[in-house]
Amino acid sequence: MAAIRIAVDIGGTFTDLQILNEETGAADAHKVPTTPADPSEGLIAGIVEASQRLGFALSDIRAIMHGTTIATNAVLERKLPAGALLMTEGFTDVLEIGRHFRSLVYANKAEERALLIPRSRRYPVAERLRADGTVERKLDVESVRAAARKAAAAGAKAIAICLLHAYANPEHELEAARIVQEELPDAYVSCSHAVSPEIREFERASTTVLNALLMPVVKTYLSKLRGRLSDTGITAPVYLVQSNGGVTTPETAGEQPARLLLSGPAGGARAAEVLSAELGIGNLIAVDMGGTSYDVSIVDNGAIRLVTEGKVDGLPVRLPMIEIRTIGAGGGSIARVDETGRLYVGPESAGATPGPVSYRRGGTEPAVTDANVALGRIDPDFFLGGAMNLDVDGARRALSEKVAKPLGLEEGPAADGIVAIATTHMASAIRLSLFEKGLDPSDFALISFGGAGGLHACDTAAEIGAARVVFPRDPGTLSAWGMLFSDVVHDIARSRLMKAEAANLGEVESLIAEMRTDGEEALARDGIPEGERTYPVTLDLRYPGQAYEIGVPFDGDLAATVTAFHDAHERQYAHAERHVTPEIVTLRMAATGRLSKPAARPFEGGKDVTVKACRPVRLAGALRETAIIDRETLGPGASLDGPAIIEEAHSTLLIPPGWALTVHPSGALIATLTAEGDAS
């Protein structure tokens, strides 16, 4: 019997699968259209198709690693249940007051805040804890009951409870939750001490609200998924990919769904980190371009960057996550001309249904994929390895009617404009991700993946000033491949403000011991053997008076950790106050259960570069006869000069004029901008 592990990345347009044979280490890719109405349908269909194509039985499946956008899409589309928020009396407007941050500093009116719970459903609870967790005012039980009854009358299905300083003492929140469940036995209840036990009540409240509202969404989906898997005869355990790059069980994901908000893109970032070591390239800009979005993450000196807070549609999420910047720029991004004659591309996407016009699924709005089809960059008979035949005439007709004619252009220049604007959006996202950290694009190579990424990678790299592009193996399903390298991770935190000095080492060690106990219990529930458990600790440090922290690994030597903080602060902000003792704000532990990893993938490839065809492709504003090459014919050490198009089952790679391509021994393709070349 084979031992099969399957990773599934459900995107807005396609569902990507990587099928790993744990005995041989071989991994195979598969791709099916996403089913937006119920993503589990596409997941099951993909697994069944893969089993038939690769010849394994469904009973051979040992585990399924599942990345999903179900939580993110629910927030973006506001498909959330009615919710209520219980907060300490006098603090119910914290969610609306926020941080007074204004992105448009010169506007005469502040931008509207994204509020998931209106003021009418935010209820005060009489109680008060001090910052050290001691009780100043006992919890008034009747105020909780009154709030719960008002929430019920208002039709709230999800209840978030965020009491002041509950991170230091959860007693009042636990009692309030018990009372709410008595009054509303069918409600979904989320407490801040369980979701985000950290200082900063606004971010903690925002995270708890998101978690509460996502509980019914994610639990309903997971229930459907379990049923479909069971009906299909699949009994393997399912692990959900979290925003931190680790995986967790459906039970934990159902209680803390906010940890899934960057579930899908996290797999791609993890894959880039693995490939950084394999390729010997320490600095990588990882870009994942699918049908709907464009995700940017950075591998700096061989490691992806974890942050303690992110935003989803303007809503703060105070949880550890891989730092990923996402914009609406994918193959399905719709091009449109407004009434002033200005061309826009995205962020609206045609998605999987109806999809770009060329998909023949009823789409009428031209998308980036349609522009690439019209430019001759995609073979309409080889899309998805020939599984889908594209409508070239339909794509050209939509481009002509919706873009070219309104702009007074021919079809070719209109398609060029769409691609150029999309590329500019991508380059801007990369620049922001690098410049805000003081990083220089010329020090990085761009690693491109996602089904649509290969057509734009070299142009995007040239625009930001990067001279190398890496095209990994199976780029169309690389995010799913990265999930195969995930471990089970439970993030545990304790916020305690204290000086990072020897006198406080005892308290630090005591808190770490508490967190370790929690971590051991969590990993034991997951069935992780003791020998496969690790408990790395990070301290969030800051200089006194600062409103931001830097996370530094802690191995028991506090002095060494302080020195590392000064060094990190100087790297990131160009100065350090080494004579100042920093403060510890939060202690973090990533209780990790190690899972087996894929073996190294053997690569042979072909012996000679074989041109399977030539066709006219519009490049740099003119049609140019371009070599079409099957990627399978490219073996180690092979090389070629652009222009060329490299085709594979789930992706198409464009090598423009002025770029030279070589094949790495691992099978990755590396394109380099030649000194005498012109990438325009």
XYZ file of C-alpha atoms in Angstrom:
680
model
C 0.000 0.000 0.000
C 1.198 3.503 -0.832
C 1.359 6.239 1.778
C -0.082 9.341 0.146
C -0.145 12.848 1.582
C -2.116 15.461 -0.344
C -1.787 19.228 -0.111
C -4.677 21.306 -1.444
C -4.636 25.049 -2.079
C -8.081 26.409 -2.931
C -7.747 29.695 -4.759
C -10.304 32.045 -6.219
C -10.047 30.497 -9.680
C -8.301 27.122 -9.439
C -7.817 24.450 -6.792
C -4.214 23.229 -6.792
C -3.094 19.839 -5.512
C 0.271 18.288 -4.776
C 0.248 14.530 -4.230
C 3.212 13.213 -2.245
C 4.158 9.545 -2.115
C 5.771 9.438 1.336
C 7.626 6.214 0.543
C 9.326 7.376 -2.660
C 9.350 11.138 -2.059
C 7.807 11.709 -5.488
C 5.363 14.622 -5.767
C 2.862 15.122 -8.597
C 0.787 18.184 -9.431
C -2.893 18.343 -10.312
C -5.246 21.271 -10.917
C -9.022 21.647 -11.165
C -11.376 24.652 -11.330
C -12.506 26.025 -7.969
C -16.199 25.638 -7.089
C -16.988 28.953 -5.335
C -20.460 27.941 -4.114
C -18.915 25.108 -2.102
C -15.088 24.863 -2.320
C -15.156 21.348 -0.862
C -16.719 20.092 -4.132
C -13.655 21.112 -6.116
C -11.375 19.689 -3.433
C -13.043 16.280 -3.577
C -13.154 16.308 -7.374
C -9.447 17.107 -7.512
C -8.527 14.284 -5.139
C -10.652 11.747 -7.017
C -9.237 12.824 -10.401
C -5.682 12.657 -9.039
C -6.238 9.159 -7.627
C -7.486 7.968 -11.004
C -4.664 9.625 -12.935
C -1.852 8.521 -10.612
C -3.260 5.125 -9.687
C -3.538 5.269 -5.907
C -6.530 4.233 -3.815
C -8.411 6.731 -1.655
C -7.658 4.468 1.307
C -3.931 5.114 0.692
C -4.303 8.760 1.708
C -2.664 9.316 5.102
C -3.250 13.054 5.520
C -4.661 16.093 3.722
C -3.027 19.511 4.190
C -5.650 22.092 3.328
C -5.044 25.738 2.552
C -8.234 27.719 2.172
C -9.470 31.228 1.442
C -12.862 30.543 3.028
C -12.149 32.863 5.986
C -10.562 35.630 3.899
C -13.347 35.618 1.313
C -16.033 35.739 4.007
C -14.446 38.919 5.380
C -13.783 40.551 2.002
C -17.294 39.821 0.760
C -18.850 40.546 4.187
C -20.647 37.201 4.152
C -20.700 37.106 7.932
C -23.454 36.522 10.500
C -24.829 39.245 12.751
C -22.574 39.609 15.768
C -22.399 41.367 19.126
C -19.487 42.586 21.215
C -19.328 42.631 25.017
C -16.693 44.991 26.417
C -15.830 46.522 29.756
C -18.161 49.378 30.653
C -16.835 52.604 29.172
C -14.835 50.900 26.431
C -17.479 49.768 23.931
C -16.373 52.404 21.397
C -12.763 51.193 21.298
C -13.553 49.207 18.156
C -14.690 52.371 16.375
C -12.148 54.830 17.786
C -9.248 52.618 16.713
C -5.846 54.278 16.398
C -6.854 57.503 14.626
C -4.693 56.378 11.723
C -5.327 58.251 8.467
C -3.895 56.920 5.231
C -4.955 60.087 3.370
C -3.368 62.695 5.615
C -4.358 65.706 3.456
C -7.989 64.742 2.938
C -10.504 67.065 4.636
C -12.527 64.101 5.796
C -11.255 60.936 7.456
C -11.848 57.720 5.561
C -14.627 55.490 6.807
C -13.664 52.736 9.234
C -14.425 49.123 8.504
C -16.787 48.058 11.302
C -18.109 44.533 11.526
C -20.278 45.208 14.583
C -22.311 48.435 14.764
C -22.567 50.502 17.944
C -26.109 49.268 18.540
C -24.774 45.743 19.119
C -21.844 46.652 21.349
C -22.840 46.143 24.984
C -21.133 47.238 28.232
C -20.264 44.785 31.008
C -19.716 46.095 34.535
C -16.294 44.870 35.705
C -12.680 46.047 35.862
C -9.296 44.370 36.025
C -6.029 46.194 36.566
C -3.117 45.779 34.145
C -1.508 43.196 36.432
C -4.666 41.062 36.405
C -5.854 41.904 39.920
C -9.556 42.673 40.354
C -10.600 46.276 40.877
C -14.310 45.621 40.350
C -15.910 42.190 40.383
C -17.868 41.034 37.376
C -21.515 42.083 37.578
C -23.303 38.912 36.498
C -26.584 40.686 35.799
C -24.918 43.118 33.396
C -23.668 40.129 31.393
C -27.137 38.549 31.340
C -28.687 41.835 30.228
C -26.119 42.183 27.434
C -26.692 38.596 26.289
C -30.461 39.103 26.158
C -30.089 42.313 24.157
C -27.784 40.496 21.745
C -30.343 37.725 21.335
C -33.123 40.243 20.707
C -30.961 41.924 18.077
C -30.520 38.625 16.247
C -26.811 38.172 17.000
C -25.505 34.681 16.231
C -21.860 35.259 17.185
C -20.707 36.906 20.414
C -17.247 38.389 20.956
C -16.150 39.044 24.538
C -13.220 41.404 25.066
C -12.771 42.679 28.608
C -10.043 45.076 29.692
C -6.755 43.339 30.647
C -8.222 39.865 30.180
C -4.835 38.811 28.787
C -3.467 39.099 32.346
C -6.408 37.320 34.009
C -9.099 35.479 32.003
C -11.387 34.876 35.016
C -14.015 37.486 34.115
C -14.126 36.524 30.437
C -14.571 32.855 31.283
C -17.465 33.643 33.624
C -19.043 35.988 31.072
C -18.781 33.314 28.378
C -20.469 30.783 30.650
C -23.384 33.159 31.249
C -23.724 34.024 27.552
C -23.874 30.316 26.654
C -26.607 29.839 29.250
C -28.646 32.656 27.730
C -27.793 31.854 24.080
C -27.001 28.126 23.895
C -26.764 28.141 20.091
C -24.530 31.198 19.798
C -20.879 31.094 18.756
C -18.800 32.669 21.542
C -15.203 33.866 21.289
C -13.113 35.318 24.152
C -10.119 37.584 23.644
C -7.904 35.760 26.162
C -8.191 32.586 24.066
C -7.726 34.248 20.676
C -5.224 37.081 21.193
C -4.028 37.314 24.824
C -1.998 40.493 24.333
C -2.017 44.168 25.256
C -3.654 46.802 23.004
C -7.392 46.535 23.461
C -8.312 47.816 19.971
C -6.341 45.175 18.098
C -7.412 42.492 20.569
C -11.069 43.487 20.155
C -10.804 43.547 16.348
C -9.201 40.088 16.291
C -11.793 38.650 18.671
C -14.677 40.073 16.639
C -13.260 38.591 13.438
C -12.799 35.248 15.154
C -16.347 35.167 16.509
C -17.930 36.078 13.170
C -15.839 33.506 11.293
C -16.674 30.627 13.639
C -20.017 29.706 12.026
C -18.564 30.223 8.515
C -15.568 27.949 9.046
C -17.362 25.369 11.190
C -20.104 25.025 8.583
C -17.522 24.560 5.827
C -15.533 22.013 7.846
C -18.711 20.087 8.611
C -19.534 19.932 4.879
C -15.969 18.903 4.120
C -16.056 16.074 6.659
C -19.335 14.832 5.187
C -18.079 14.930 1.603
C -14.827 13.184 2.521
C -16.739 10.487 4.379
C -19.196 9.990 1.519
C -16.254 9.637 -0.879
C -14.575 7.059 1.335
C -11.676 9.260 2.490
C -10.929 8.754 6.183
C -7.544 10.529 6.355
C -7.116 13.337 8.910
C -7.288 16.900 7.611
C -4.898 19.652 8.706
C -5.737 23.302 8.029
C -2.912 25.643 7.033
C -2.626 28.694 9.289
C -1.414 32.218 8.585
C 1.841 31.422 10.428
C 2.715 28.699 7.917
C 1.973 25.856 10.317
C -1.046 23.567 10.288
C -3.698 22.775 12.843
C -6.595 20.386 13.319
C -10.167 21.155 12.198
C -11.217 21.294 15.867
C -8.723 24.074 16.622
C -9.470 25.834 13.328
C -13.185 25.829 14.143
C -12.563 27.544 17.479
C -9.913 29.962 16.186
C -10.724 30.543 12.500
C -9.003 33.946 12.486
C -5.753 31.977 12.272
C -6.744 30.908 8.740
C -6.947 34.395 7.220
C -3.716 33.976 5.207
C -4.008 30.218 4.879
C -3.438 29.852 1.130
C -0.581 32.359 0.544
C 1.311 30.964 3.550
C 2.059 27.779 1.600
C 3.783 29.713 -1.168
C 5.941 31.629 1.295
C 6.953 28.372 2.968
C 7.854 26.887 -0.435
C 10.050 29.907 -1.224
C 11.921 29.430 2.058
C 12.556 25.757 1.229
C 13.739 26.642 -2.279
C 16.027 29.378 -0.951
C 18.095 26.684 0.752
C 17.860 24.308 -2.213
C 19.016 26.928 -4.721
C 21.571 28.601 -2.486
C 19.908 31.996 -2.992
C 19.381 33.644 0.391
C 17.322 36.636 -0.756
C 14.127 35.942 -2.678
C 11.034 37.962 -3.540
C 8.286 35.330 -3.645
C 5.382 36.327 -5.894
C 2.305 34.154 -6.310
C 0.044 35.231 -9.165
C -3.108 33.192 -9.465
C -6.416 33.995 -11.060
C -7.583 36.477 -8.431
C -4.718 37.833 -6.345
C -1.003 38.626 -6.333
C 0.772 37.722 -3.096
C 4.220 39.051 -2.193
C 6.424 37.663 0.572
C 10.119 38.125 1.278
C 12.793 35.549 2.066
C 15.618 37.528 3.717
C 18.863 35.662 4.434
C 17.102 32.342 3.937
C 14.110 32.969 6.229
C 10.575 34.199 5.757
C 9.474 37.003 8.037
C 6.828 36.484 10.711
C 4.911 39.471 12.051
C 2.604 39.672 15.054
C -0.087 41.726 13.377
C -1.594 42.117 9.943
C -4.673 43.573 8.303
C -7.438 42.034 6.250
C -9.469 44.636 4.370
C -8.395 47.293 6.863
C -9.248 45.175 9.915
C -6.363 44.565 12.349
C -5.574 40.928 13.171
C -3.263 40.572 16.174
C -1.929 37.059 15.527
C 1.439 35.697 14.362
C 1.471 35.405 10.579
C 3.835 35.295 7.662
C 4.281 38.809 6.313
C 2.436 38.761 2.995
C 1.198 41.690 0.911
C -1.808 40.873 -1.253
C -3.267 42.945 -4.069
C -6.036 42.270 -6.571
C -3.874 41.492 -9.579
C -4.345 38.036 -11.062
C -5.008 36.447 -14.398
C -8.708 37.076 -13.863
C -8.314 40.783 -13.027
C -10.837 42.691 -15.140
C -9.819 45.549 -17.438
C -12.240 48.440 -17.817
C -12.300 51.991 -19.162
C -14.100 54.637 -17.105
C -16.091 57.588 -18.380
C -12.953 59.798 -18.450
C -11.126 57.387 -20.739
C -8.846 55.970 -18.062
C -7.880 52.293 -18.193
C -8.075 50.293 -14.958
C -6.990 46.713 -14.331
C -8.383 45.003 -11.197
C -8.824 44.653 -8.326
C -12.159 43.130 -9.422
C -11.674 39.615 -10.737
C -13.682 37.371 -13.023
C -12.776 34.526 -10.646
C -13.566 30.923 -11.520
C -17.169 31.704 -12.453
C -17.625 33.065 -15.029
C -13.869 33.598 -15.393
C -12.100 35.433 -18.232
C -13.911 35.576 -21.560
C -11.539 33.025 -23.064
C -12.668 30.376 -20.524
C -15.997 29.966 -22.389
C -17.997 30.102 -19.143
C -20.106 33.143 -19.842
C -17.584 35.847 -18.978
C -18.059 39.117 -20.852
C -15.424 41.393 -19.269
C -11.863 41.153 -20.633
C -9.241 40.072 -18.106
C -5.439 39.917 -17.974
C -5.561 36.312 -19.193
C -7.580 37.433 -22.213
C -4.931 40.053 -22.985
C -2.185 37.401 -22.848
C -4.235 35.129 -25.116
C -4.713 37.951 -27.617
C -0.973 38.718 -27.546
C -0.221 35.105 -28.491
C 1.526 34.345 -25.206
C -0.816 31.488 -24.240
C -1.472 28.513 -26.491
C -5.288 28.168 -26.460
C -5.013 24.429 -27.150
C -2.529 23.730 -24.318
C -4.114 25.578 -21.385
C -4.002 23.331 -18.286
C -2.037 20.883 -20.384
C -4.829 20.756 -22.960
C -7.617 20.162 -20.443
C -9.252 23.487 -21.337
C -9.546 24.979 -24.813
C -9.526 28.786 -24.779
C -11.674 31.060 -26.934
C -9.195 33.345 -28.728
C -11.802 35.089 -30.871
C -13.990 35.770 -27.852
C -11.056 37.259 -25.932
C -10.123 39.520 -28.840
C -13.708 40.609 -29.385
C -14.111 41.562 -25.706
C -10.790 43.445 -25.733
C -11.799 45.316 -28.856
C -15.269 46.279 -27.649
C -14.532 47.010 -23.982
C -11.002 48.474 -24.123
C -9.593 49.184 -27.593
C -12.540 51.081 -29.108
C -13.214 53.285 -26.034
C -9.510 54.247 -26.017
C -9.239 54.700 -29.791
C -6.588 51.961 -30.038
C -5.949 48.849 -32.033
C -6.380 45.514 -30.301
C -2.625 44.880 -29.850
C -1.748 48.167 -28.086
C -4.863 47.793 -25.888
C -3.706 44.340 -24.759
C -0.197 45.740 -24.204
C -1.681 48.433 -21.991
C -3.578 45.938 -19.852
C -0.458 43.850 -19.269
C 1.663 46.953 -18.558
C -0.773 48.270 -15.943
C -1.007 44.876 -14.256
C 2.800 44.659 -14.186
C 3.037 48.150 -12.671
C 0.612 47.174 -9.894
C 2.716 44.095 -9.117
C 5.970 46.058 -9.102
C 4.479 48.641 -6.736
C 3.450 45.935 -4.265
C 6.972 44.487 -4.319
C 8.608 47.885 -3.823
C 6.450 48.554 -0.768
C 7.317 45.165 0.700
C 11.055 45.846 0.277
C 11.407 49.581 0.867
C 9.526 49.581 4.169
C 12.252 47.239 5.489
C 15.119 49.178 3.949
C 15.851 46.402 1.434
C 17.269 46.925 -2.055
C 15.565 45.035 -4.939
C 18.915 44.584 -6.675
C 20.000 42.313 -3.807
C 17.133 39.923 -4.493
C 16.038 37.405 -7.084
C 12.348 37.145 -7.907
C 10.836 33.664 -7.579
C 7.628 33.431 -9.587
C 4.824 30.926 -9.171
C 1.079 30.615 -9.476
C -0.588 29.730 -12.759
C -0.340 33.259 -14.210
C 2.969 34.408 -12.696
C 5.369 33.143 -15.342
C 4.027 35.460 -18.051
C 4.828 38.610 -16.080
C 7.818 37.715 -13.905
C 10.702 38.982 -16.039
C 8.979 42.273 -16.881
C 8.128 42.823 -13.216
C 11.691 42.056 -12.128
C 13.094 44.494 -14.685
C 10.738 47.211 -13.487
C 11.871 46.937 -9.857
C 15.577 46.559 -10.712
C 16.037 42.841 -10.009
C 18.225 41.004 -12.510
C 17.301 37.368 -11.780
C 14.066 35.413 -11.920
C 13.590 31.866 -10.643
C 10.887 29.650 -12.132
C 10.544 26.673 -9.769
C 9.280 23.257 -10.766
C 5.486 22.935 -10.827
C 5.023 26.713 -10.410
C 1.277 26.471 -10.943
C 0.857 24.416 -7.754
C 3.865 25.571 -5.712
C 1.793 26.920 -2.808
C 0.313 23.460 -2.367
C 3.823 21.944 -2.517
C 4.987 24.317 0.223
C 2.210 23.049 2.499
C 3.858 19.634 2.480
C 6.676 21.177 4.538
C 4.383 22.517 7.265
C 4.450 21.410 10.883
C 1.681 21.509 13.467
C 2.055 24.865 15.256
C 0.241 26.347 18.251
C 1.029 30.007 18.958
C 0.945 30.844 22.664
C 1.497 34.334 24.085
C 1.761 36.115 27.434
C 1.833 39.920 27.622
C 3.797 41.198 30.636
C 5.497 44.590 30.600
C 8.905 44.408 32.340
C 12.523 45.433 31.904
C 14.707 42.983 29.994
C 17.162 42.647 32.866
C 18.488 39.857 35.055
C 16.193 40.784 37.962
C 13.176 39.724 35.874
C 14.640 36.498 34.490
C 12.783 34.421 37.085
C 9.402 35.800 36.013
C 10.304 35.246 32.362
C 11.188 31.620 33.055
C 7.978 31.123 35.050
C 5.847 32.436 32.177
C 7.709 30.246 29.697
C 7.030 27.219 31.901
C 3.296 28.070 31.861
C 3.311 28.375 28.086
C 5.200 25.118 27.718
C 2.564 23.318 29.768
C -0.120 24.710 27.456
C 1.923 23.727 24.415
C 2.518 20.185 25.632
C -1.193 19.701 26.239
C -2.080 21.021 22.771
C 0.459 18.826 20.960
C -0.581 15.791 22.997
C -4.181 16.341 21.842
C -2.866 16.416 18.281
C -1.161 13.058 18.786
C 2.367 14.386 18.224
C 5.047 12.083 19.758
C 7.175 13.737 22.457
C 10.319 13.323 20.389
C 8.830 15.422 17.594
C 7.913 18.428 19.748
C 9.815 21.708 20.012
C 9.010 24.892 21.928
C 10.907 27.890 20.487
C 10.425 31.160 22.375
C 10.527 34.742 21.099
C 10.496 37.950 23.161
C 8.843 41.093 21.779
C 11.187 43.906 22.849
C 11.068 47.682 22.498
C 12.800 50.761 23.810
C 10.791 52.508 26.567
C 8.207 54.819 25.021
C 8.033 53.062 21.681
C 4.700 51.874 20.302
C 6.160 48.971 18.304
C 8.248 45.902 19.125
C 10.765 43.623 17.453
C 10.585 39.886 18.070
C 13.905 38.294 19.045
C 14.534 34.554 19.661
C 15.217 33.686 23.321
C 17.166 30.597 24.366
C 17.579 31.426 28.065
C 20.359 34.006 27.730
C 18.641 37.346 28.319
C 21.781 39.430 27.746
C 22.362 37.829 24.350
C 18.720 38.434 23.431
C 19.042 42.137 24.333
C 22.160 42.430 22.156
C 20.306 40.745 19.292
C 17.467 43.262 19.744
C 19.856 46.232 19.455
C 21.356 44.694 16.300
C 17.925 44.059 14.783
C 16.748 47.588 15.598
C 19.800 49.056 13.913
C 19.274 46.920 10.795
C 15.616 47.852 10.526
C 15.621 51.495 11.656
C 19.267 52.552 11.114
C 19.910 53.347 14.786
C 20.180 51.622 18.151
C 20.218 52.914 21.740
C 22.611 50.336 23.160
C 22.902 52.138 26.505
C 19.139 51.728 27.090
C 17.635 48.592 28.639
C 14.707 47.533 26.457
C 11.326 46.390 27.736
C 9.760 42.984 27.314
C 6.179 43.420 26.115
C 5.065 39.919 25.099
C 6.529 36.431 25.379
C 5.666 34.065 22.525
C 6.006 30.336 22.090
C 5.416 28.394 18.885
C 4.676 24.906 20.222
C 5.615 22.834 17.195
C 4.927 19.229 16.278
C 7.276 18.145 13.519
C 5.734 16.241 10.603
C 7.646 14.211 8.027
C 8.885 16.217 5.051
C 9.081 15.360 1.349
C 12.322 13.804 0.169
C 14.531 15.609 -2.328
C 12.925 15.480 -5.763
C 15.138 13.809 -8.381
C 15.457 15.758 -11.626
C 16.640 14.555 -14.997
C 14.781 16.459 -17.698
C 15.565 16.186 -21.384
C 18.980 16.049 -23.002
C 18.588 18.852 -25.537
C 16.541 22.019 -25.793
C 13.783 21.117 -28.246
C 11.759 23.781 -30.015
C 8.363 22.194 -30.547
C 6.922 25.104 -32.516
C 7.263 28.765 -33.377
C 4.458 31.280 -33.399
C 4.085 35.061 -33.622
C 3.950 36.648 -30.161
C 3.508 40.352 -29.525
C 6.572 41.561 -27.589
C 7.735 45.140 -27.021
C 4.930 46.467 -29.197
C 5.443 44.270 -32.250
C 4.793 40.713 -33.385
C 7.901 38.567 -33.177
C 8.401 34.949 -34.211
C 9.038 33.181 -30.902
C 10.298 29.699 -30.052
C 7.862 27.538 -28.046
C 9.633 25.015 -25.813
C 8.282 22.151 -23.741
C 9.743 22.471 -20.241
C 10.148 18.714 -19.994
C 12.883 18.892 -22.648
C 15.052 21.184 -20.503
C 17.665 19.166 -18.618
C 20.350 20.259 -16.092
C 22.749 22.793 -17.572
C 20.607 23.581 -20.611
C 20.465 27.232 -21.637
C 18.757 29.506 -24.137
C 18.278 33.182 -24.912
C 15.005 35.038 -25.097
C 12.585 35.564 -26.605
C 11.081 32.185 -25.823
C 7.955 30.740 -24.289
C 8.298 27.733 -21.994
C 5.143 25.655 -21.692
C 4.157 23.176 -19.012
C 0.858 21.706 -17.922
C -0.141 24.325 -15.344
C 1.829 27.408 -16.293
C 3.352 29.330 -19.205
C 6.675 31.148 -18.800
C 7.694 34.128 -20.923
C 11.421 34.809 -21.438
C 11.536 38.266 -23.090
C 14.301 39.587 -25.329
C 17.387 40.498 -23.314
C 17.023 37.606 -20.856
C 19.075 34.405 -20.769
C 17.760 31.177 -19.232
C 19.703 28.337 -17.584
C 18.515 25.163 -15.880
C 19.584 24.655 -12.258
C 20.519 21.085 -11.186
C 17.353 21.036 -9.046
C 15.168 21.589 -12.106
C 14.415 25.247 -11.434
C 14.844 27.630 -14.361
C 16.853 30.787 -13.686
C 16.494 33.757 -16.028
C 19.120 36.506 -15.936
C 18.888 39.977 -17.428
C 21.918 40.224 -19.706
C 24.114 43.321 -19.524
C 23.729 44.043 -23.210
C 20.087 43.024 -23.289
C 17.057 45.233 -23.385
C 14.120 43.970 -21.326
C 11.691 46.493 -22.794
